[in-house]
Coordinates of C-alpha atoms and ligand atoms in Angstrom, one line a residue:
M363 CA 0.0 0.0 0.0
C364 CA 1.0 3.8 -0.1
G365 CA 2.2 5.6 -3.1
I366 CA 5.7 7.2 -3.5
V367 CA 7.0 9.7 -5.9
G368 CA 10.2 11.6 -6.4
Y369 CA 11.5 14.4 -8.7
I370 CA 14.8 15.9 -9.7
G371 CA 15.2 18.5 -12.4
K372 CA 14.6 22.1 -12.9
Q373 CA 10.9 22.5 -12.2
E374 CA 9.3 23.2 -8.9
A375 CA 9.5 19.8 -7.4
S376 CA 6.4 20.3 -5.0
N377 CA 4.0 20.8 -7.9
I378 CA 5.2 17.7 -9.6
L379 CA 5.1 15.7 -6.4
V380 CA 1.6 16.7 -5.6
E381 CA 0.4 16.1 -9.0
G382 CA 2.1 12.7 -9.1
L383 CA 0.5 11.9 -5.7
S384 CA -3.0 12.7 -6.9
K385 CA -2.6 9.8 -9.4
L386 CA -1.4 7.5 -6.7
E387 CA -4.1 8.2 -4.1
Y388 CA -5.8 4.9 -5.0
R389 CA -2.9 3.3 -3.1
G390 CA -3.9 4.9 0.1
Y391 CA -5.0 8.3 1.3
D392 CA -5.0 8.7 5.0
S393 CA -2.2 11.2 5.0
A394 CA 0.2 12.8 2.5
G395 CA 3.6 14.5 2.7
I396 CA 6.6 15.8 0.8
A397 CA 10.2 16.6 1.5
I398 CA 11.9 19.3 -0.7
L399 CA 15.6 20.0 -1.0
K400 CA 16.8 23.5 -1.6
D401 CA 19.7 25.8 -0.5
N402 CA 21.1 23.3 1.9
K403 CA 17.8 22.8 3.6
L404 CA 15.3 19.9 3.8
D405 CA 11.8 21.1 4.0
V406 CA 9.3 18.4 5.2
R407 CA 5.5 19.0 5.1
K408 CA 3.2 16.1 6.0
Y409 CA -0.4 16.0 7.2
K410 CA -3.0 13.5 8.2
G411 CA -5.9 13.5 5.8
R412 CA -6.3 13.6 2.1
L413 CA -3.8 15.2 -0.3
A414 CA -6.0 18.3 -0.3
V415 CA -4.8 19.1 3.2
L416 CA -1.2 19.0 2.1
K417 CA -2.1 21.0 -1.1
E418 CA -3.8 23.6 1.0
N419 CA -0.7 24.1 3.2
L420 CA 1.6 24.3 0.2
D421 CA -0.7 26.9 -1.4
K422 CA -0.5 29.2 1.6
N423 CA 3.2 28.5 2.2
P424 CA 5.0 27.1 -0.9
S425 CA 8.0 24.8 -0.5
K426 CA 10.5 25.8 -3.2
G427 CA 13.1 23.5 -4.7
N428 CA 13.9 21.2 -7.6
V429 CA 14.4 17.9 -5.8
G430 CA 12.0 16.2 -3.6
I431 CA 10.1 13.0 -2.6
G432 CA 6.4 12.6 -1.8
H433 CA 4.2 10.0 -0.2
T434 CA 0.5 9.1 0.1
R435 CA -0.2 6.7 2.9
W436 CA -2.4 3.8 3.8
A437 CA -1.5 3.2 7.4
T438 CA -0.2 -0.1 8.7
H439 CA 2.2 0.8 11.6
G440 CA 0.8 3.6 13.6
E441 CA -2.6 5.5 13.3
P442 CA -3.0 8.1 10.5
S443 CA -1.5 11.2 12.0
D444 CA 0.8 14.0 11.0
V445 CA 3.8 12.5 12.9
N446 CA 3.2 9.0 11.3
S447 CA 2.9 10.4 7.8
H448 CA 5.9 10.2 5.5
P449 CA 8.5 11.4 4.6
H450 CA 10.4 10.4 7.7
A451 CA 13.6 12.2 8.6
N452 CA 16.7 11.4 10.6
S453 CA 17.1 13.4 13.9
S454 CA 19.3 16.1 12.3
G455 CA 16.8 16.6 9.5
N456 CA 19.4 15.9 6.8
I457 CA 17.9 12.7 5.3
A458 CA 14.3 12.1 4.3
V459 CA 12.7 8.8 3.2
V460 CA 9.4 7.7 1.7
H461 CA 8.4 4.1 1.9
N462 CA 5.8 1.7 0.4
G463 CA 5.7 -1.8 2.1
I464 CA 6.4 -3.2 5.5
I465 CA 9.7 -3.5 7.3
E466 CA 9.0 -6.8 9.1
N467 CA 12.0 -6.6 11.3
Y468 CA 11.6 -3.0 12.3
I469 CA 11.1 -3.6 16.0
E470 CA 14.5 -5.3 16.2
L471 CA 16.2 -2.6 14.2
K472 CA 14.4 0.1 16.3
E473 CA 15.8 -1.4 19.5
K474 CA 19.3 -1.5 18.1
L475 CA 19.0 2.1 17.0
I476 CA 17.7 3.2 20.3
M477 CA 20.6 1.6 22.1
K478 CA 22.8 3.7 19.8
G479 CA 21.0 6.9 20.9
Y480 CA 18.7 7.4 18.1
K481 CA 15.4 9.0 18.9
F482 CA 12.1 8.0 17.3
L483 CA 9.2 10.3 16.7
S484 CA 6.7 8.1 15.0
E485 CA 5.1 4.6 15.4
T486 CA 6.0 3.7 11.9
D487 CA 8.3 0.9 10.6
T488 CA 9.7 3.3 8.1
E489 CA 11.4 5.7 10.5
V490 CA 14.1 3.0 11.1
V491 CA 15.2 3.5 7.5
A492 CA 15.9 7.1 8.1
H493 CA 17.9 6.5 11.1
L494 CA 19.7 3.6 9.4
V495 CA 20.7 5.7 6.4
D496 CA 22.0 8.3 9.0
M497 CA 24.0 5.6 10.7
Y498 CA 25.6 4.2 7.6
Y499 CA 26.2 7.5 5.9
E500 CA 29.9 8.4 5.6
G501 CA 29.7 10.8 2.6
D502 CA 28.3 8.3 0.0
L503 CA 24.5 8.0 0.0
V504 CA 24.6 5.2 -2.4
E505 CA 26.8 3.1 -0.2
A506 CA 24.7 3.9 2.8
V507 CA 21.5 2.8 1.2
S508 CA 23.1 -0.3 0.0
K509 CA 24.1 -1.1 3.5
V510 CA 20.6 -0.3 4.9
V511 CA 18.9 -2.7 2.6
K512 CA 21.1 -5.5 3.8
D513 CA 19.5 -4.9 7.2
L514 CA 15.9 -4.9 6.0
E515 CA 13.5 -7.8 6.0
G516 CA 10.1 -7.4 4.4
A517 CA 8.8 -5.4 1.5
Y518 CA 9.8 -1.9 0.4
A519 CA 10.0 0.6 -2.4
L520 CA 12.1 3.5 -1.0
G521 CA 12.9 7.0 -2.1
V522 CA 15.7 8.6 -0.2
I523 CA 17.2 12.1 -0.3
N524 CA 20.0 13.8 1.7
K525 CA 20.7 17.5 1.8
E526 CA 24.4 16.8 1.5
N527 CA 23.8 15.1 -1.8
P528 CA 21.3 17.5 -3.5
D529 CA 22.1 16.1 -7.0
K530 CA 20.6 12.8 -6.5
L531 CA 17.7 10.8 -5.2
I532 CA 18.0 7.1 -4.5
A533 CA 15.3 4.6 -5.3
V534 CA 15.3 1.0 -4.2
R535 CA 12.8 -1.9 -4.4
K536 CA 11.9 -5.3 -3.0
D537 CA 8.4 -6.7 -3.3
S538 CA 6.8 -3.3 -3.7
P539 CA 6.3 -1.7 -7.1
L540 CA 8.6 1.0 -8.3
I541 CA 9.2 2.7 -11.7
I542 CA 11.7 5.3 -12.9
G543 CA 10.3 7.9 -15.2
I544 CA 13.0 9.1 -17.8
G545 CA 12.6 12.8 -18.7
E546 CA 14.8 15.2 -20.5
G547 CA 16.8 17.2 -17.9
E548 CA 14.6 15.8 -15.3
N549 CA 13.7 12.3 -13.9
F550 CA 11.2 10.7 -11.6
I551 CA 10.5 7.8 -9.4
A552 CA 7.0 6.5 -8.6
S553 CA 5.0 3.6 -7.4
D554 CA 3.0 3.5 -10.5
I555 CA 3.1 4.9 -14.1
P556 CA 0.1 7.4 -14.0
A557 CA 2.1 9.5 -11.5
V558 CA 4.7 10.4 -14.2
L559 CA 2.7 10.0 -17.4
K560 CA 2.1 13.8 -17.7
Y561 CA 5.9 14.2 -18.1
T562 CA 7.2 11.1 -19.7
R563 CA 6.2 7.9 -21.4
N564 CA 9.6 6.3 -21.1
I565 CA 10.0 4.2 -18.0
F566 CA 12.3 1.8 -16.3
I567 CA 10.4 -0.8 -14.4
M568 CA 12.5 -1.8 -11.3
E569 CA 12.9 -5.4 -10.3
D570 CA 13.3 -6.8 -6.8
G571 CA 16.8 -6.0 -5.3
E572 CA 17.4 -3.2 -7.7
M573 CA 18.5 0.4 -6.9
A574 CA 18.5 3.5 -9.0
V575 CA 20.6 6.6 -8.5
V576 CA 18.5 9.2 -10.1
E577 CA 20.1 12.5 -11.1
E578 CA 18.8 15.4 -13.3
D579 CA 20.5 14.1 -16.4
N580 CA 21.4 10.6 -15.6
I581 CA 20.0 7.4 -14.2
I582 CA 22.3 4.7 -12.9
L583 CA 20.8 1.3 -12.4
M584 CA 22.3 -1.4 -10.2
K585 CA 21.5 -4.2 -7.8
S586 CA 21.3 -3.0 -4.3
D587 CA 24.8 -4.4 -3.8
G588 CA 26.1 -2.1 -6.4
T589 CA 26.4 -4.6 -9.3
P590 CA 25.4 -2.7 -12.5
V591 CA 22.2 -3.5 -14.2
E592 CA 21.0 -2.9 -17.8
K593 CA 17.5 -2.5 -18.5
E594 CA 15.2 -1.9 -21.6
V595 CA 13.1 1.3 -21.6
Y596 CA 9.4 0.4 -21.5
T597 CA 7.3 2.9 -23.5
V598 CA 3.8 3.5 -22.2
N599 CA 1.3 3.2 -25.1
W600 CA -1.9 4.5 -23.3
D601 CA -2.9 8.0 -22.7
V602 CA -2.8 10.0 -19.6
E603 CA -6.6 10.7 -20.2
A604 CA -7.1 7.1 -19.6
A605 CA -6.0 7.7 -16.0
E606 CA -8.2 10.8 -15.6
K607 CA -11.8 11.4 -15.2
G608 CA -12.6 12.8 -18.6
G609 CA -15.9 14.5 -17.7
Y610 CA -17.3 11.9 -15.4
D611 CA -18.2 12.8 -11.9
H612 CA -16.1 9.8 -10.5
F613 CA -13.6 7.2 -11.7
M614 CA -15.9 4.4 -10.7
I615 CA -18.7 5.4 -13.2
K616 CA -16.2 6.2 -15.9
E617 CA -14.6 2.8 -15.6
I618 CA -18.1 1.1 -15.5
C619 CA -18.7 2.9 -18.9
E620 CA -15.4 1.9 -20.4
Q621 CA -16.3 -1.7 -20.0
P622 CA -17.5 -2.2 -23.7
K623 CA -14.0 -0.9 -24.9
A624 CA -12.1 -2.7 -22.2
V625 CA -13.7 -5.9 -23.1
K626 CA -13.2 -5.3 -26.8
D627 CA -9.5 -4.4 -26.2
T628 CA -9.1 -7.6 -24.2
L629 CA -10.9 -9.8 -26.7
S630 CA -10.1 -8.6 -30.2
P631 CA -6.4 -8.9 -30.3
R632 CA -6.8 -12.5 -29.2
L633 CA -9.3 -13.7 -31.8
N634 CA -8.7 -14.3 -35.4
K635 CA -11.4 -14.6 -38.2
E636 CA -11.3 -18.4 -37.8
N637 CA -12.2 -18.1 -34.2
Q638 CA -8.9 -19.2 -33.1
I639 CA -7.5 -17.9 -29.8
R640 CA -4.1 -16.3 -29.6
L641 CA -2.9 -16.2 -26.0
D642 CA 0.0 -13.9 -26.4
D643 CA 3.1 -15.6 -25.1
I644 CA 1.4 -18.3 -23.1
S645 CA 3.5 -21.3 -23.8
L646 CA 1.2 -24.1 -22.3
T647 CA 1.0 -26.7 -25.0
K648 CA -1.4 -29.7 -25.4
E649 CA 1.2 -31.9 -23.9
D650 CA 1.6 -29.6 -21.0
L651 CA -2.1 -29.4 -20.4
E652 CA -2.5 -33.2 -20.6
K653 CA 0.0 -33.5 -17.7
I654 CA -2.0 -31.2 -15.4
N655 CA -4.2 -32.9 -13.0
Q656 CA -5.3 -30.1 -10.8
V657 CA -5.8 -26.4 -11.4
Y658 CA -5.8 -23.8 -8.6
I659 CA -7.2 -20.3 -9.2
I660 CA -6.0 -18.0 -6.5
A661 CA -6.9 -14.3 -6.1
C662 CA -8.5 -11.9 -3.6
G663 CA -11.7 -9.8 -3.5
T664 CA -13.2 -9.0 -6.8
A665 CA -10.4 -10.9 -8.7
Y666 CA -11.4 -14.0 -6.6
H667 CA -15.0 -13.6 -7.8
A668 CA -13.8 -13.6 -11.4
G669 CA -11.8 -16.6 -10.5
L670 CA -15.0 -18.4 -9.6
L671 CA -16.2 -18.2 -13.2
G672 CA -12.8 -19.3 -14.4
K673 CA -13.3 -22.4 -12.1
S674 CA -16.7 -23.3 -13.6
L675 CA -15.5 -22.9 -17.2
I676 CA -12.3 -24.8 -16.8
Q677 CA -14.0 -27.6 -14.9
K678 CA -16.7 -27.8 -17.4
Y679 CA -14.8 -27.6 -20.6
V680 CA -11.2 -28.6 -19.9
D681 CA -12.1 -31.7 -17.9
V682 CA -9.7 -31.1 -15.0
P683 CA -10.6 -30.5 -11.3
V684 CA -10.3 -26.8 -10.3
I685 CA -10.1 -25.3 -6.8
A686 CA -10.7 -21.6 -6.5
E687 CA -9.6 -20.0 -3.3
I688 CA -8.9 -16.7 -1.8
G689 CA -5.2 -15.8 -1.4
S690 CA -5.2 -15.1 2.3
E691 CA -6.6 -18.7 3.1
F692 CA -5.0 -20.7 0.4
R693 CA -1.4 -21.1 1.8
Y694 CA -2.6 -22.0 5.3
N695 CA -4.8 -24.9 4.1
D696 CA -2.0 -27.3 3.3
P697 CA -2.8 -27.4 -0.4
F698 CA -1.5 -30.3 -2.4
I699 CA 0.5 -28.7 -5.1
D700 CA 3.1 -30.5 -7.3
E701 CA 4.6 -30.2 -10.8
K702 CA 1.3 -31.6 -12.2
S703 CA -0.5 -28.5 -10.8
L704 CA -1.3 -25.3 -12.8
M705 CA -1.9 -22.2 -10.6
I706 CA -3.7 -19.3 -12.3
V707 CA -3.4 -16.1 -10.2
V708 CA -5.8 -13.2 -11.0
S709 CA -5.0 -9.7 -9.9
Q710 CA -5.7 -6.4 -11.4
S711 CA -2.7 -4.7 -9.8
G712 CA -0.4 -7.7 -10.0
E713 CA 0.9 -6.7 -6.6
T714 CA -1.5 -8.2 -4.1
A715 CA 0.6 -9.7 -1.3
D716 CA -1.6 -12.8 -0.6
T717 CA -1.9 -13.6 -4.3
L718 CA 1.8 -13.1 -4.9
A719 CA 2.7 -15.3 -1.9
A720 CA 0.4 -18.1 -3.3
L721 CA 2.1 -17.8 -6.6
R722 CA 5.6 -18.0 -5.0
M723 CA 4.5 -21.0 -3.1
A724 CA 3.2 -22.8 -6.2
K725 CA 6.5 -22.1 -8.0
E726 CA 8.5 -23.4 -5.1
K727 CA 6.6 -26.7 -5.3
G728 CA 7.3 -26.9 -9.0
A729 CA 3.7 -26.1 -10.3
R730 CA 3.1 -24.2 -13.6
T731 CA 1.9 -20.7 -13.0
L732 CA -0.1 -18.3 -15.1
A733 CA -1.0 -14.7 -14.1
V734 CA -4.0 -12.8 -15.3
T735 CA -3.3 -9.2 -14.5
N736 CA -3.8 -5.8 -15.8
V737 CA -0.5 -4.1 -14.9
V738 CA 2.4 -4.5 -17.3
G739 CA 5.6 -5.1 -15.3
S740 CA 3.9 -5.8 -12.0
T741 CA 5.5 -8.2 -9.7
I742 CA 3.0 -11.0 -10.4
S743 CA 3.4 -10.6 -14.1
R744 CA 7.2 -10.9 -13.8
E745 CA 7.2 -13.8 -11.5
A746 CA 4.6 -16.1 -13.2
D747 CA 5.7 -18.5 -15.9
D748 CA 3.1 -17.1 -18.3
V749 CA 1.0 -13.9 -18.3
F750 CA -2.3 -13.0 -19.9
Y751 CA -2.9 -9.2 -19.7
T752 CA -6.4 -7.9 -19.3
W753 CA -6.3 -4.8 -21.4
A754 CA -8.6 -2.8 -19.2
G755 CA -6.4 0.3 -19.0
P756 CA -5.6 1.9 -15.8
E757 CA -8.3 1.2 -13.1
I758 CA -8.2 4.1 -10.5
A759 CA -11.4 3.7 -8.5
V760 CA -10.8 1.5 -5.5
A761 CA -13.9 -0.4 -6.5
S762 CA -12.9 -2.9 -9.3
T763 CA -15.3 -2.8 -12.2
K764 CA -13.7 -2.9 -15.7
A765 CA -10.9 -5.1 -14.3
Y766 CA -13.4 -7.6 -13.2
T767 CA -15.3 -7.9 -16.5
T768 CA -11.9 -8.2 -18.4
Q769 CA -10.8 -10.8 -16.0
L770 CA -14.0 -12.8 -16.8
V771 CA -13.3 -12.4 -20.5
S772 CA -9.6 -13.4 -20.1
L773 CA -10.5 -16.5 -18.1
S774 CA -13.1 -17.5 -20.6
L775 CA -10.5 -17.3 -23.5
I776 CA -8.0 -19.2 -21.3
A777 CA -10.6 -21.9 -20.6
L778 CA -11.7 -22.2 -24.2
D779 CA -8.2 -22.2 -25.5
M780 CA -7.3 -25.0 -23.1
A781 CA -10.4 -27.0 -24.0
N782 CA -9.6 -26.6 -27.7
K783 CA -6.0 -27.7 -27.2
K784 CA -7.1 -30.6 -25.2
E785 CA -10.0 -31.4 -27.6
T786 CA -12.4 -31.6 -24.6
I787 CA -14.9 -29.3 -26.2
Q788 CA -17.1 -29.8 -29.2
K789 CA -16.3 -27.6 -32.2
E790 CA -19.8 -26.2 -32.4
E791 CA -19.9 -25.3 -28.7
Y792 CA -16.5 -23.7 -28.9
N793 CA -17.6 -21.6 -31.9
E794 CA -20.8 -20.6 -30.3
L795 CA -19.0 -19.4 -27.2
I796 CA -16.4 -17.4 -29.3
E797 CA -19.3 -15.8 -31.3
E798 CA -21.2 -15.0 -28.1
L799 CA -18.0 -13.4 -26.6
R800 CA -17.7 -11.2 -29.7
L801 CA -21.2 -9.8 -29.0
I802 CA -20.5 -8.9 -25.5
P803 CA -19.2 -5.3 -25.9
E804 CA -22.4 -4.5 -28.0
K805 CA -24.6 -5.9 -25.3
L806 CA -22.6 -4.0 -22.5
E807 CA -23.4 -0.8 -24.4
D808 CA -27.2 -1.7 -24.2
I809 CA -26.9 -2.3 -20.5
L810 CA -25.1 1.1 -19.9
K811 CA -28.2 2.7 -21.4
M812 CA -30.2 1.5 -18.4
D813 CA -28.3 4.0 -16.1
D814 CA -31.3 6.3 -15.5
S815 CA -33.7 3.4 -14.5
I816 CA -31.1 1.9 -12.3
K817 CA -30.6 5.2 -10.6
E818 CA -34.4 5.3 -9.8
L819 CA -34.0 1.9 -8.4
A820 CA -31.1 3.1 -6.3
K821 CA -33.3 5.8 -4.8
E822 CA -35.8 3.1 -3.6
I823 CA -33.1 1.2 -1.7
C824 CA -30.5 3.8 -0.7
E825 CA -31.8 4.2 2.8
S826 CA -31.8 0.5 3.6
E827 CA -29.7 -1.1 6.4
H828 CA -29.3 -4.4 4.9
I829 CA -29.5 -5.7 1.3
F830 CA -29.2 -9.3 0.3
Y831 CA -28.1 -10.7 -3.0
I832 CA -29.1 -14.3 -4.1
G833 CA -28.4 -16.6 -7.1
R834 CA -27.6 -20.1 -8.0
G835 CA -24.5 -21.5 -9.7
I836 CA -22.5 -18.7 -11.4
D837 CA -25.3 -16.3 -10.6
Y838 CA -24.2 -16.8 -6.9
D839 CA -20.7 -15.8 -7.9
V840 CA -22.0 -12.6 -9.5
A841 CA -24.2 -12.0 -6.4
R842 CA -21.0 -12.0 -4.3
E843 CA -19.4 -9.5 -6.6
G844 CA -22.6 -7.3 -6.6
S845 CA -22.8 -7.4 -2.8
L846 CA -19.1 -6.6 -2.4
K847 CA -19.5 -3.7 -4.7
L848 CA -22.5 -2.3 -2.8
K849 CA -21.0 -2.6 0.7
E850 CA -17.6 -1.2 -0.2
V851 CA -18.8 1.9 -1.8
S852 CA -22.0 2.6 0.0
Y853 CA -21.4 1.2 3.5
I854 CA -24.7 -0.7 3.6
H855 CA -24.5 -4.0 5.1
S856 CA -24.9 -6.6 2.4
E857 CA -24.6 -10.4 2.1
A858 CA -24.6 -12.7 -0.8
M859 CA -26.3 -16.0 -0.4
A860 CA -26.7 -19.1 -2.6
A861 CA -30.5 -18.8 -3.2
G862 CA -31.1 -22.4 -2.1
E863 CA -29.2 -21.9 1.1
L864 CA -31.2 -18.8 2.4
K865 CA -33.8 -20.9 4.0
H866 CA -31.3 -22.6 6.2
G867 CA -30.8 -19.6 8.4
T868 CA -30.4 -16.2 6.7
I869 CA -34.1 -16.0 5.7
A870 CA -34.7 -15.1 9.4
L871 CA -33.3 -11.7 8.7
I872 CA -35.9 -10.9 6.0
E873 CA -38.4 -8.3 7.1
D874 CA -41.1 -6.4 5.4
G875 CA -39.3 -4.4 2.7
T876 CA -35.9 -5.9 3.1
P877 CA -34.3 -5.5 -0.3
V878 CA -33.3 -8.8 -1.9
I879 CA -31.5 -8.7 -5.3
A880 CA -32.1 -12.0 -7.0
L881 CA -30.2 -13.1 -10.1
A882 CA -31.9 -15.6 -12.4
T883 CA -29.9 -15.6 -15.5
Q884 CA -29.1 -19.4 -15.7
D885 CA -31.6 -21.2 -18.0
K886 CA -30.9 -24.5 -16.4
L887 CA -31.4 -23.2 -12.9
Y888 CA -34.2 -20.8 -13.7
D889 CA -37.2 -22.6 -12.2
K890 CA -35.4 -23.4 -9.0
T891 CA -34.3 -19.8 -8.6
V892 CA -37.8 -18.5 -9.2
S893 CA -39.0 -20.8 -6.4
N894 CA -36.4 -19.3 -4.1
I895 CA -37.4 -15.9 -5.1
K896 CA -41.0 -16.7 -4.2
E897 CA -39.9 -17.9 -0.8
V898 CA -38.4 -14.5 0.2
H899 CA -41.1 -12.6 -1.6
A900 CA -43.7 -14.4 0.6
R901 CA -41.8 -13.1 3.6
G902 CA -42.1 -9.5 2.6
A903 CA -38.8 -8.9 0.9
K904 CA -38.7 -6.3 -1.7
I905 CA -37.5 -8.3 -4.6
I906 CA -35.4 -6.7 -7.5
S907 CA -34.8 -9.5 -9.9
L908 CA -32.2 -9.6 -12.7
G909 CA -33.0 -11.9 -15.6
K910 CA -32.4 -12.4 -19.2
M911 CA -34.7 -10.6 -21.7
G912 CA -37.7 -12.8 -22.4
N913 CA -37.7 -14.6 -19.1
T914 CA -40.7 -12.9 -17.7
E915 CA -41.9 -15.5 -15.1
I916 CA -39.8 -13.7 -12.4
A917 CA -41.7 -10.5 -12.8
K918 CA -44.6 -12.3 -11.1
S919 CA -42.7 -12.5 -7.8
S920 CA -40.6 -9.3 -8.1
D921 CA -41.2 -5.7 -7.2
R922 CA -38.8 -4.6 -9.9
V923 CA -37.0 -6.5 -12.7
I924 CA -33.6 -5.6 -14.5
Y925 CA -33.6 -7.3 -17.8
I926 CA -30.1 -8.0 -19.5
P927 CA -29.7 -8.9 -23.2
D928 CA -30.0 -12.7 -23.9
V929 CA -26.6 -14.5 -23.5
V930 CA -25.4 -18.0 -23.3
D931 CA -25.5 -19.1 -19.6
D932 CA -21.8 -19.4 -19.3
L933 CA -21.0 -16.0 -20.1
S934 CA -23.8 -14.2 -18.4
P935 CA -21.7 -12.9 -15.5
I936 CA -19.9 -10.4 -17.9
L937 CA -23.3 -8.8 -18.4
S938 CA -25.2 -9.4 -15.2
V939 CA -22.6 -7.7 -13.0
V940 CA -22.8 -4.4 -14.8
P941 CA -26.3 -3.3 -13.6
L942 CA -25.1 -4.3 -10.0
Q943 CA -22.1 -2.1 -10.4
I944 CA -24.2 0.7 -11.6
L945 CA -26.7 0.2 -8.7
A946 CA -23.9 0.2 -6.2
Y947 CA -22.4 3.5 -7.7
H948 CA -25.8 5.4 -7.5
V949 CA -26.7 4.0 -4.0
A950 CA -23.3 5.3 -2.8
T951 CA -23.5 8.7 -4.4
L952 CA -27.1 9.2 -3.2
R953 CA -25.8 8.5 0.3
G954 CA -22.9 11.0 -0.3
A955 CA -20.2 8.5 0.1
D956 CA -16.8 9.1 -1.4
V957 CA -17.1 6.4 -4.0
D958 CA -13.7 6.5 -5.6
K959 CA -11.9 6.3 -2.3
P960 CA -14.1 4.4 0.2
R961 CA -13.2 4.6 3.8
N962 CA -10.4 2.1 5.1
L963 CA -9.6 0.8 1.6
A964 CA -6.8 1.0 -0.8
K965 CA -6.6 0.0 -4.4
S966 CA -3.5 -2.0 -4.1
V967 CA -3.2 -4.3 -1.1
T968 CA 0.5 -5.0 -0.7
V969 CA 0.1 -6.3 2.9
E970 CA -0.9 -9.8 4.0
Ligands
LIG1394 O1 -5.3 -5.9 -7.5 P1 -5.9 -7.1 -7.2 O2 -7.0 -7.5 -8.3 O3 -5.1 -8.4 -6.8 O4 -6.8 -6.8 -5.8 C1 -7.6 -7.7 -5.2 C2 -8.6 -7.1 -4.3 O5 -8.1 -6.3 -3.3 C3 -9.6 -6.3 -5.2 O6 -10.2 -7.0 -6.2 C4 -10.7 -5.6 -4.3 O7 -11.5 -6.6 -3.8 C5 -11.5 -4.7 -5.2 N1 -10.8 -3.5 -5.3 C6 -12.9 -4.5 -4.6 O8 -13.6 -3.8 -5.5

C-alpha cells in the first residue's frame, strides 16, 4: 500500500510531487507529505488526511526547490496522524525517506538504533530506515542505502534524499512496485506509471533487489549491492486521459462505462477470423495441459469472484478439477501442489501480497503458473511463468469494475483455449461461445443505457440498512461481486447467499421491505431460482430481480426487474454484473459516500 513519488530536475518539485501523488491516491489516502531539498535545507511537510490538506498548506506557504520526494499513505504501523505520515527524517533533518511496504524486522532494528542513541518520533516501521541511512552515511549516500537494505526484511519501495547530496535521489525496491520515469533534464520515481505520465512515457520498471541513482541528467541502475544492471526502456502506449476522469463525476462510473471498450480491447487482439485464440506468449502446449491434473485459481476480493467463473468454465470444458480459493486462506490450508498442478493467479494490480505469496508457493513446489493481470511489469506478471494481460487500461477507482469484466473475458478465453487444445470441447460449442464473446461489447453498451432506470431503483433502496443478493451457480458468484460492490462503496451491510441456502438460516433476517436482489440468468437453474425468489417474496422482501430478456416469469414474484440482453448461460456474468455495479455506484453517491476512495480501503493491497 502507499504511493511514493520523487522528482529531480529544474521545475518546482512540490508541484510535480503533488500532481504525481494525486494519481497514486488509490494506493492509500489517509495522509500525504513531501520533502523538498533547496539551498542546503530539507523542508518536510506532512499531514493527516487527504492530499488536499497538504495542497492547501503548500498553497499558503509554498515549498520551493527542484528535488523532492512525496508519499500518500495507507496506514499499517501507527494510526493516521501528522507524525506517522511520510516522509520520515533522521534526527538532524538531513535525510528524508518515503516508503511503500512493510519492514518486518523494524522492532529489532528500532531497538538497536535506540541503544545507539537514536530518537524516534513516530510509530512507523519506516522511520528506522531514515535513522539507518544516517547511521551508515559516511559521505556516500548510495553506499549508505546499500548497507541499509542489507539490514531490512520485508517489502519496500524506498525513495531517499539527503541534503548533503542535492544532486541525486535514490530509489530501491523489494516486493513493492517502483518505476523510474525518464525525462529530459529531469527524472522521476514513482510507485506507478500514472504519477509520471504527464511528463514522460519512457519508463524503467524496477525489479526486486534493484536500486537506481536518479540525477537530473542521468539514471544509474544497479543491484542494491552495487552490481550494474542494464534495462530496456518501456514505452507507455496508453494516454494520460485514460487515467483521468474525462468529464465523469467519478472514476468508478467512468470505468463502468469503459467496459465495452475494455472488453473489446481484451478480446479482439486474441481472436482471429477463424475463431482461433491467440494467447499472447502463453506457452502451455497440449502436452503440458495433458500432464496437469489439478488447477488452482487464486486471487483476492473481486479478482477472486472472477476466478470463480474461471473455475466453472475450466472444470466444465477442460475436464480437470479446479479449486478456486482466496489468497489469504490458500497457503494455510496445506494445499497439495506439485509439478502436475497449474496455478492461475488473478490480480488487477499484480501486486496483491496474498496472491503473490500463493504464486511463489506454487513455484517453489514446481507447479506451472499463469497470471491474469492488468498491470504490465507488475511483480506478479514478472514472476509467473506465463502472463495474460487484461487490457482494461488503468483502473483508478478502488472499487474494481472494468478489471473484473476483463478478467472474466480473459478467463473465458483461457478456458476455451485449453479446452480446444485438449480437444475436450465440441467444435460447435466452442464456436458458439466465441461468437457470443464477440457480441459482449455491444450488449454491454445496451446495459449502460439503463443507467437512469437503475438510478431510480437506487433511490428506492439507498436508505436500507441491509441488502441481500441471491443466485444459484454462477449467478451466486456474481451475487457475491454485486454485494461486495455495494458494501464497499455505500457502507450498507450486504450479504450474498446461494439462493437455495437462504432458508437454512439467513431468511430469518428478511423483514417487510428488506431488499433482496435476485439473479436468475441461468436457464438450467431458472425454475429453482424462481422458487427461491417466491420464498423470500412471501416473507415480505422487496425483490429486485435480474434476468435475461424474455424470461418474464420472475416479474410475477418481483417488485422490480432488470433485464439484461440474452446471452449464453456460461458468459452471463460479464453482463449481469454491470447493472449491479451501476446500482452500487448510484446508491453510494445518493448517500454522499466518497465512491472512488471508500473509507479504510486502498486500491493495491500489498500487505498480507
Ligand atoms: O489488484 P487485485 O486484483 O489483486 O486486488 C484484489 C482485491 O483487493 C480487489 O479485487 C478488491 O477486492 C477490489 N478493489 C474491490 O472492488
